[in-house]
Amino acid sequence: QVQVVESGGGCVQAGESLNLSCTISGLNLSDYSVGWFRQTPGKERKGILCINKYVGRLERVPFSVSRDNARNTMYLQIRNLVSADTAIYYCAAGLGLKCTWGARVATEEASYWGQGIQVTVSS
């Protein structure tokens, strides 16, 4: 049985950095593309960054996504947080998962989703 557990969210001050983790058990993460998405109230879920199984880390300032296949864990780092980064953040994995920054994503585009974790940025 596959389980996806996100951690690391919470309340942070603007200008700070934040690291989110997502551990997926029950599968071999090295076989999957992984990515991070976010959603704000009343808005659609949108892509941040995704990496395929051949890529260990990708950066699109202020975001960076990385993975540790030995730990079956993926990470999202956000630097210099602003209030617009306040959202629920989701990790996802899928054999053919792709995403475009800011583009809407349908839940069926990934095989596995995290439960979502709240990040609130205060100024």
Coordinates of C-alpha atoms in Angstrom, one line a residue:
Q1 CA 0.0 0.0 0.0
V2 CA 1.4 3.4 -1.0
Q3 CA 1.4 6.1 1.6
V4 CA 2.4 9.7 1.0
V5 CA 3.3 12.0 3.9
E6 CA 4.1 15.6 3.7
S7 CA 5.8 17.6 6.4
G8 CA 7.4 21.0 7.1
G9 CA 4.7 23.5 6.6
G10 CA 3.5 26.1 9.0
C11 CA 3.6 29.8 9.5
V12 CA 6.7 31.8 8.4
Q13 CA 7.7 35.4 8.1
A14 CA 8.1 37.0 4.8
G15 CA 11.7 36.9 3.6
E16 CA 12.4 33.6 5.3
S17 CA 13.0 30.2 3.6
L18 CA 11.0 27.0 4.0
N19 CA 11.7 23.4 3.3
L20 CA 8.9 20.9 2.7
S21 CA 9.4 17.1 2.6
C22 CA 7.3 14.4 1.1
T23 CA 8.0 10.7 1.8
I24 CA 6.3 8.1 -0.3
S25 CA 6.4 4.5 1.0
G26 CA 5.3 1.4 -0.8
L27 CA 6.9 2.1 -4.1
N28 CA 10.4 2.7 -5.6
L29 CA 10.5 6.5 -6.0
S30 CA 13.4 6.2 -8.4
D31 CA 10.9 4.9 -11.0
Y32 CA 8.7 8.0 -10.8
S33 CA 8.7 11.6 -11.8
V34 CA 7.9 13.8 -8.9
G35 CA 6.7 17.4 -8.4
W36 CA 5.2 20.0 -6.2
F37 CA 2.0 22.0 -6.7
R38 CA 0.0 24.5 -4.7
Q39 CA -3.5 25.7 -4.3
T40 CA -5.1 28.8 -2.8
P41 CA -8.8 29.1 -1.7
G42 CA -11.1 29.3 -4.6
K43 CA -8.3 28.7 -7.1
E44 CA -7.2 25.7 -9.1
R45 CA -4.2 23.6 -8.2
K46 CA -1.2 24.8 -10.1
G47 CA 2.3 23.5 -10.9
I48 CA 5.5 24.7 -9.3
L49 CA 8.3 22.3 -10.4
C50 CA 8.5 18.8 -11.5
I51 CA 11.5 16.5 -12.2
N52 CA 11.6 13.2 -14.0
K53 CA 13.3 10.1 -12.7
Y54 CA 16.6 11.0 -14.3
V55 CA 16.9 14.4 -12.5
G56 CA 18.0 14.9 -9.0
R57 CA 17.4 18.6 -8.5
L58 CA 15.9 21.5 -10.4
E59 CA 15.7 25.1 -9.5
R60 CA 13.4 27.9 -10.6
V61 CA 14.2 30.7 -8.2
P62 CA 12.9 31.1 -5.6
F63 CA 11.9 27.4 -5.7
S64 CA 14.0 24.3 -5.9
V65 CA 12.9 20.7 -6.1
S66 CA 15.1 17.7 -5.2
R67 CA 14.8 14.1 -4.4
D68 CA 16.6 11.4 -2.3
N69 CA 15.6 8.1 -3.8
A70 CA 17.4 6.2 -1.1
R71 CA 14.9 7.8 1.4
N72 CA 11.9 7.7 -1.0
T73 CA 11.6 11.4 -0.3
M74 CA 11.3 14.6 -2.3
Y75 CA 11.8 18.1 -1.2
L76 CA 10.7 21.6 -2.0
Q77 CA 12.7 24.6 -0.9
I78 CA 11.2 28.1 -1.1
R79 CA 13.5 31.0 -0.5
N80 CA 12.6 34.6 0.3
L81 CA 8.9 33.8 0.9
V82 CA 6.3 36.4 0.2
S83 CA 2.6 36.6 1.1
A84 CA 1.6 35.4 -2.3
D85 CA 3.3 32.1 -1.4
T86 CA 0.5 31.4 1.1
A87 CA -1.2 28.2 -0.1
I88 CA -1.7 24.6 0.5
Y89 CA 1.2 22.7 -1.0
Y90 CA 0.9 19.2 -2.5
C91 CA 3.6 16.7 -3.6
A92 CA 2.9 14.2 -6.3
A93 CA 4.4 11.3 -8.1
G94 CA 3.6 9.7 -11.4
L95 CA 5.3 7.7 -14.1
G96 CA 4.8 10.4 -16.7
L97 CA 4.2 13.4 -14.4
K98 CA 5.0 16.8 -15.9
C99 CA 4.1 20.3 -14.9
T100 CA 4.5 23.8 -16.0
W101 CA 5.0 26.7 -13.6
G102 CA 1.6 28.3 -12.8
A103 CA -0.4 25.9 -15.0
R104 CA -3.4 24.2 -13.8
V105 CA -3.1 20.5 -13.0
A106 CA -5.7 17.8 -12.9
T107 CA -5.5 15.3 -10.1
E108 CA -5.5 12.4 -12.6
E109 CA -2.2 13.6 -13.9
A110 CA -0.4 12.1 -11.0
S111 CA -0.7 8.6 -9.6
Y112 CA -0.1 9.6 -6.0
W113 CA -0.7 12.9 -4.1
G114 CA 0.2 14.1 -0.7
Q115 CA -2.5 15.2 1.7
G116 CA -1.6 18.8 1.3
I117 CA 0.2 21.0 3.8
Q118 CA -0.5 24.6 4.7
V119 CA 2.1 27.3 4.3
T120 CA 1.2 30.7 5.6
V121 CA 3.5 33.7 5.1
S122 CA 3.0 36.7 7.3
S123 CA 4.5 40.1 6.6

